[in-house]
CSV table of C-alpha atoms in Angstrom, one decimal:
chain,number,residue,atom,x,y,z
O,191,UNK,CA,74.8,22.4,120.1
O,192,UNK,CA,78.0,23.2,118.9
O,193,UNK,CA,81.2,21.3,117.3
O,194,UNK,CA,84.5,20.3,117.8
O,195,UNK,CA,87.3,20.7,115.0
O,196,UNK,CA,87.4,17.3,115.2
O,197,UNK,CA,83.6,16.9,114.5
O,198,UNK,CA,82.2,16.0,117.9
O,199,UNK,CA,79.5,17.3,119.9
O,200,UNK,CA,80.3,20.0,122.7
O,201,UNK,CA,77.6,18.3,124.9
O,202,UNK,CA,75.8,20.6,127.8
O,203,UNK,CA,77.7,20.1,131.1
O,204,UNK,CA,75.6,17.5,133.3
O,205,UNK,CA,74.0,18.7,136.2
O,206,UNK,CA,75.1,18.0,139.6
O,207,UNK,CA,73.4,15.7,141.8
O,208,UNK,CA,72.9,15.3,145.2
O,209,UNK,CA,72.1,11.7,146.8
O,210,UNK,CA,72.9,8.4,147.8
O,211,UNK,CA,74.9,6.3,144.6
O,212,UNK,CA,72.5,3.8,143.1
O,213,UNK,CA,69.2,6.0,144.5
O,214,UNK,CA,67.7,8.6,142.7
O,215,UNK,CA,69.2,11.7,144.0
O,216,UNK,CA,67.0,14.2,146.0
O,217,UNK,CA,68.3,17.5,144.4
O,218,UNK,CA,69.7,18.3,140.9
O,219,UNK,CA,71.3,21.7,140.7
O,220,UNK,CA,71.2,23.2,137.1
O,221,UNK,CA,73.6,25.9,136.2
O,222,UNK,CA,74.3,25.7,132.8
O,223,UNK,CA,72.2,28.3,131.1
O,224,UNK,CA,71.3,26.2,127.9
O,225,UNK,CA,69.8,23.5,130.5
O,226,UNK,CA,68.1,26.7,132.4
O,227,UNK,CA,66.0,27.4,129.3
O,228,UNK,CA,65.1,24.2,128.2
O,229,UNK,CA,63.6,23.5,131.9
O,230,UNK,CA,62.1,26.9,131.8
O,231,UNK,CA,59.3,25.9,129.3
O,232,UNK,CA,55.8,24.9,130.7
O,233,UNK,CA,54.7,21.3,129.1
O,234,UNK,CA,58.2,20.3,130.3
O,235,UNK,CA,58.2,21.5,133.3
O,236,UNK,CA,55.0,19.7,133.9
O,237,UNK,CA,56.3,16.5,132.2
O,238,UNK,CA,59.2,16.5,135.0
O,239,UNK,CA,56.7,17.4,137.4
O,240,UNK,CA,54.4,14.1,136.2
O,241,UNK,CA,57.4,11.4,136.1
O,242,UNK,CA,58.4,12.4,140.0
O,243,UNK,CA,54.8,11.9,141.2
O,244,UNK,CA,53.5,9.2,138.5
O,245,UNK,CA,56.9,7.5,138.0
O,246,UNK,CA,58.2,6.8,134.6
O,247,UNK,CA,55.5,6.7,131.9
O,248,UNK,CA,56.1,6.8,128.2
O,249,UNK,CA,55.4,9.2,125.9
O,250,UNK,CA,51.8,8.2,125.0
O,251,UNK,CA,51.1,7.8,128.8
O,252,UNK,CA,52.1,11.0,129.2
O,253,UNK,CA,50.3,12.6,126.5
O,254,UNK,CA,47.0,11.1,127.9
O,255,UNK,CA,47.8,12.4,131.5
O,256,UNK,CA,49.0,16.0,130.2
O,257,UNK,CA,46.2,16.8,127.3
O,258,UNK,CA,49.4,17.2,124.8
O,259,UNK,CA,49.7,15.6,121.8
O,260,UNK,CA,52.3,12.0,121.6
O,261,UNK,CA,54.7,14.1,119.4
O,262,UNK,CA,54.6,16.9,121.2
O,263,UNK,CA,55.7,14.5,124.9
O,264,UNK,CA,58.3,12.8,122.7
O,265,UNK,CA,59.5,15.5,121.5
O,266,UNK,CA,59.7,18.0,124.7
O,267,UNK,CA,60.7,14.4,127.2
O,268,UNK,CA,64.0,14.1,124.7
O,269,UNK,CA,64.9,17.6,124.9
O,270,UNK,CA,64.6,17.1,129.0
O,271,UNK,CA,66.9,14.2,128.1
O,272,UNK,CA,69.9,16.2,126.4
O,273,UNK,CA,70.5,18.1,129.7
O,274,UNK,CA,70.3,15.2,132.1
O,275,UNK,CA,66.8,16.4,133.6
O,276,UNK,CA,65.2,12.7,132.4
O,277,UNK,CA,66.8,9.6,131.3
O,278,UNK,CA,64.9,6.3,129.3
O,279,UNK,CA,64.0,3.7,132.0
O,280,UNK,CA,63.9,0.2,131.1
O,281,UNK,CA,62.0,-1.5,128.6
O,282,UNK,CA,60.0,-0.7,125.8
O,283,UNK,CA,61.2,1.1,121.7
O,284,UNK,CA,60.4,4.2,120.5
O,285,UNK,CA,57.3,6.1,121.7
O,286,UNK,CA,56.6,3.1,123.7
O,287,UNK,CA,60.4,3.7,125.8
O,288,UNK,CA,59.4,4.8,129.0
O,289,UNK,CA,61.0,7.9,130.8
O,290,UNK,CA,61.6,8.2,134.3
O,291,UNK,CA,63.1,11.5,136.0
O,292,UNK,CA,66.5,11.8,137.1
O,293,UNK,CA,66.2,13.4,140.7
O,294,UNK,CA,63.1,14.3,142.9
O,295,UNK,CA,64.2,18.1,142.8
O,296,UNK,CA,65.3,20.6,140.9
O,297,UNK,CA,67.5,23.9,142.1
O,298,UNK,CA,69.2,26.5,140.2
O,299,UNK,CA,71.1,29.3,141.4
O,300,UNK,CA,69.3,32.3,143.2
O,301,UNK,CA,71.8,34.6,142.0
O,302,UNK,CA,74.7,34.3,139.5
O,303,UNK,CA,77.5,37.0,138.2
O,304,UNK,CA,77.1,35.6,135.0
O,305,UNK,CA,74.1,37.2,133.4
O,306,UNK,CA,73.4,34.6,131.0
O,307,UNK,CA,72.9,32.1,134.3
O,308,UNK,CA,70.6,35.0,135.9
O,309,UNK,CA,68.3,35.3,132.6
O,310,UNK,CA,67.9,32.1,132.2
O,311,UNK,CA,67.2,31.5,135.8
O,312,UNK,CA,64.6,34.3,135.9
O,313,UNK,CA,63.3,32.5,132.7
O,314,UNK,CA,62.7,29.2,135.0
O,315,UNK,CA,60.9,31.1,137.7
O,316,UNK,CA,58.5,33.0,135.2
O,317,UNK,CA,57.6,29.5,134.6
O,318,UNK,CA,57.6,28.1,137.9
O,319,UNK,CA,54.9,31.6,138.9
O,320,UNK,CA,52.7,30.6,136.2
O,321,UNK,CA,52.7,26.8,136.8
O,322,UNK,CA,52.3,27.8,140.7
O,323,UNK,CA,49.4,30.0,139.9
O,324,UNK,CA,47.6,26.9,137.2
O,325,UNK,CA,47.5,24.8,140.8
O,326,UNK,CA,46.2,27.2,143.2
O,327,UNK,CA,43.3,28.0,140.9
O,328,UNK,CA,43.0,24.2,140.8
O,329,UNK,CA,43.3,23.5,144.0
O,330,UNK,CA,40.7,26.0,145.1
O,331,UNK,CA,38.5,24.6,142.7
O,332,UNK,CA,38.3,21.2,143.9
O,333,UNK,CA,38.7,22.0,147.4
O,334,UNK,CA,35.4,21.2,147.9
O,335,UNK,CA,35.1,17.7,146.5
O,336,UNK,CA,38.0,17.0,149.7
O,337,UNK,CA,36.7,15.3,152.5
O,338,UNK,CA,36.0,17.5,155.3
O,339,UNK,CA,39.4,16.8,157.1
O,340,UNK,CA,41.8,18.0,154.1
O,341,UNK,CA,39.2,20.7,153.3
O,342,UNK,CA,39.6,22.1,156.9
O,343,UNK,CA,43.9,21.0,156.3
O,344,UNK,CA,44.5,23.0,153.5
O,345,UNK,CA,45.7,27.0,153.6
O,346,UNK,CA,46.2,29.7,150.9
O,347,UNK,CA,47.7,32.9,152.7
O,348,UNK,CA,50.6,34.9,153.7
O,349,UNK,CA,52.2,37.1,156.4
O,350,UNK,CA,53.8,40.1,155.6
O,351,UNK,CA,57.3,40.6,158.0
O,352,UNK,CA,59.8,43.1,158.5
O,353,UNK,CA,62.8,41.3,158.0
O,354,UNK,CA,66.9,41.6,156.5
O,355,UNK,CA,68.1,39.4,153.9
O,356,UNK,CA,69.8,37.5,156.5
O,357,UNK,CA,66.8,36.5,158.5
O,358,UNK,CA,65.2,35.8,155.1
O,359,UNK,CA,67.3,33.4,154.8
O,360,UNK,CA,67.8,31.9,158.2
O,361,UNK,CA,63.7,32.0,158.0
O,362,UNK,CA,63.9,29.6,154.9
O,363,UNK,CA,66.6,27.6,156.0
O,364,UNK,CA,64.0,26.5,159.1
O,365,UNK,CA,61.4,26.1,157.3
O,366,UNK,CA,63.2,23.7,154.6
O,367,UNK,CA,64.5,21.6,157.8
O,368,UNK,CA,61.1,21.6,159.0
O,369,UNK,CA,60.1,19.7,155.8
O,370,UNK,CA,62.8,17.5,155.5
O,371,UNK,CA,61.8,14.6,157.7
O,372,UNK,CA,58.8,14.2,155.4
O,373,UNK,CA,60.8,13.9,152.1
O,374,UNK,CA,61.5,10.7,152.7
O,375,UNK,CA,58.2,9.2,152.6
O,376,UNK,CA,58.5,10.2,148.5
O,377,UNK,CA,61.0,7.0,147.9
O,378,UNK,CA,59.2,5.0,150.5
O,379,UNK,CA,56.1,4.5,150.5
O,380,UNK,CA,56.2,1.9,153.2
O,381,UNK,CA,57.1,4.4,155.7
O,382,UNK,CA,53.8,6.5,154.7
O,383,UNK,CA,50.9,6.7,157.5
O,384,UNK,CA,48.1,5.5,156.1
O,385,UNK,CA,45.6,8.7,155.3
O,386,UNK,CA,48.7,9.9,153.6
O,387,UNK,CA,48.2,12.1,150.4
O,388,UNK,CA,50.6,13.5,148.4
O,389,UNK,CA,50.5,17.3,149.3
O,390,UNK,CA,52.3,20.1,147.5
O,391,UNK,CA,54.3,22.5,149.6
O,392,UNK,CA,54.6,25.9,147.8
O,393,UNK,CA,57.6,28.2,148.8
O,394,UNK,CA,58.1,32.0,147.8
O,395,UNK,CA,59.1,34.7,150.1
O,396,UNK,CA,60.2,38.2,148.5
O,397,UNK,CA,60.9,42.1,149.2
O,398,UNK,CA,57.8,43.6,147.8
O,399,UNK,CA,58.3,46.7,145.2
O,400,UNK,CA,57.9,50.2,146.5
O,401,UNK,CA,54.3,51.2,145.1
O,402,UNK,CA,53.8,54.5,143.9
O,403,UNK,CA,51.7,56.9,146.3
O,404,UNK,CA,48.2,57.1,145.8
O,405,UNK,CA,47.7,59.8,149.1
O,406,UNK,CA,46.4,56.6,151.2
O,407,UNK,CA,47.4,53.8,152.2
O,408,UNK,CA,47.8,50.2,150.0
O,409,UNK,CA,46.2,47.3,150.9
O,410,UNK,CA,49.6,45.6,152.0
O,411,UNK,CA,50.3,49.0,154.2
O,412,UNK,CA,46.5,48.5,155.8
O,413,UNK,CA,47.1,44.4,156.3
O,414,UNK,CA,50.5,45.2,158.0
O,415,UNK,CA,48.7,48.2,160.1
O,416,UNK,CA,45.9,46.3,161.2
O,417,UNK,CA,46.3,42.4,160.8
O,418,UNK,CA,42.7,42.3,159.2
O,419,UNK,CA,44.1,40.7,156.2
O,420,UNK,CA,41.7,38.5,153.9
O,421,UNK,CA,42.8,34.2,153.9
O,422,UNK,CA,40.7,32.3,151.7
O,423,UNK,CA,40.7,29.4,154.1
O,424,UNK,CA,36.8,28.5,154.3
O,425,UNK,CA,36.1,25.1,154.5
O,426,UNK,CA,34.3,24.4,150.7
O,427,UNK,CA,36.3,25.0,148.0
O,428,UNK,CA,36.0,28.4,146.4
O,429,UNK,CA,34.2,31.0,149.0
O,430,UNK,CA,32.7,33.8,147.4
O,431,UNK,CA,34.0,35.9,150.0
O,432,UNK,CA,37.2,34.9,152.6
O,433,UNK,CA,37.1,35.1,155.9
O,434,UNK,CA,39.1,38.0,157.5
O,435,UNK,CA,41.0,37.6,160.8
O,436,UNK,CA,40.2,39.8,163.6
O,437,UNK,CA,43.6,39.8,165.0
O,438,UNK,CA,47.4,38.9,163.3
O,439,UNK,CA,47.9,35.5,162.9
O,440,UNK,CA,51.3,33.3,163.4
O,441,UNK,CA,53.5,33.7,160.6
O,442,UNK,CA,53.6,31.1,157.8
O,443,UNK,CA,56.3,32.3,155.4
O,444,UNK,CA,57.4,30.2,152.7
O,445,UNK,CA,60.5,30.4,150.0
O,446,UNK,CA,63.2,28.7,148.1
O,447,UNK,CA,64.4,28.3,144.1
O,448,UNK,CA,63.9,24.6,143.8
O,449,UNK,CA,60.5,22.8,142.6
O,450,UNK,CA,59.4,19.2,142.4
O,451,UNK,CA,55.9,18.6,141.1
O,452,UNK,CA,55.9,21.4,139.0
């Protein structure tokens, strides 16, 4: 953090918000690059992640929830703090002070002109791959221990599409207002059918990378030829082979740059 002449802090731009006044806002849109790459760290990400789904929790609590250390969560929780990403809640001193997030979602830009933004935003999603990839392997893992319903509920795929960026983007825009009714249930958990578990909705949808030739075909080419492509949806946790479709099944594309439990 830099000075002033006069001696006073140049503090990081807040973030904007977006929400009702006196509610938690549903999305907080970070463009400042310094607030970029403190978000794009992993125990913080995953501290934000715990405060929206556990609600605010001290330093300690959090600490016993993550594996970290007390220090370590203090420290990392008042680093979030300095650009706006959690504020203290009420009560307690010291390591004891509770911390509660400051929105239920977090965006940053897609794409930026300003380079610094577009590093530090690529920084955020390296993060955001990795913590992705941590809770599919977990997810598969304990798949099994799910009653038979949610074991049945739960998919891991993809589709591959031929598409232009602006049906990308129309694609993503549906699918977002296909989710939205739902969000509201997060802030009102009277509204919640009972069965209801918190379920986490992962979004990515990209242009793959030309492979080099190899003289036959990639797997992607073959899946897109044939539609035979490999799901691990088996009812049972972690199959030690998937299932492959005999025919293409209905699209079920994801994608967007914001997160919330991660």
């Amino acid at each position: 953090m830099s000075e002033n002449p006069d001696g006073t802090a140049n503090r990081p731009a807040p973030p904007e918000v977006q929400g009702p006044p006196g509610q938690l806002p549903r999305l907080q849109r970070l463009t400042d690059p310094r607030a970029l790459r403190a978000y794009a760290h992993p125990t913080r990400m995953r501290l934000v992640g715990l405060l929206r789904t556990q609600g605010p929790c001290t330093a300690t609590r959090a600490a016993e929830l993550t594996g970290e250390s007390v220090a370590s969560c203090s420290y990392h929780l008042r680093m979030l703090a300095k650009y706006g990403l959690v504020e203290v809640a009420a009560g307690g001193q010291g390591r004891e002070k509770p911390w509660r997030a400051t929105a239920h979602a977090t965006e940053w830009p897609h794409a930026s002109e300003d380079p610094a933004v577009s590093e530090a935003a690529e920084a955020v999603e390296a993060v955001v791959a990795d913590r992705y990839a941590e809770l599919l392997r977990h997810a598969v893992a304990a798949r099994r221990s799910l009653p038979g319903e949610w074991q049945q509920a739960v998919r891991i795929g993809d589709t591959l599409l031929y598409l232009t960026a602006a049906e990308l983007s129309d694609l993503q825009n549906r699918i977002d207002a296909l989710l939205h009714p739902f969000e509201e249930r997060a802030a009102r958990p009277e509204v919640r059918p009972a069965g209801a578990r918190l379920v986490q909705v992962m979004k990515a949808a990209f242009p793959l990378s030309p492979e080099p030739s190899s003289g036959r075909e990639t797997e992607a080419t073959e899946t897109a030829r044939t539609g035979d492509a490999p799901v691990a949806e088996e009812a049972g946790g972690a199959p030690t082979r998937a299932r492959r479709r005999t025919r293409p099944a209905p699209a079920r594309p994801n994608g967007s740059e914001e997160t919330e439990g991660a």
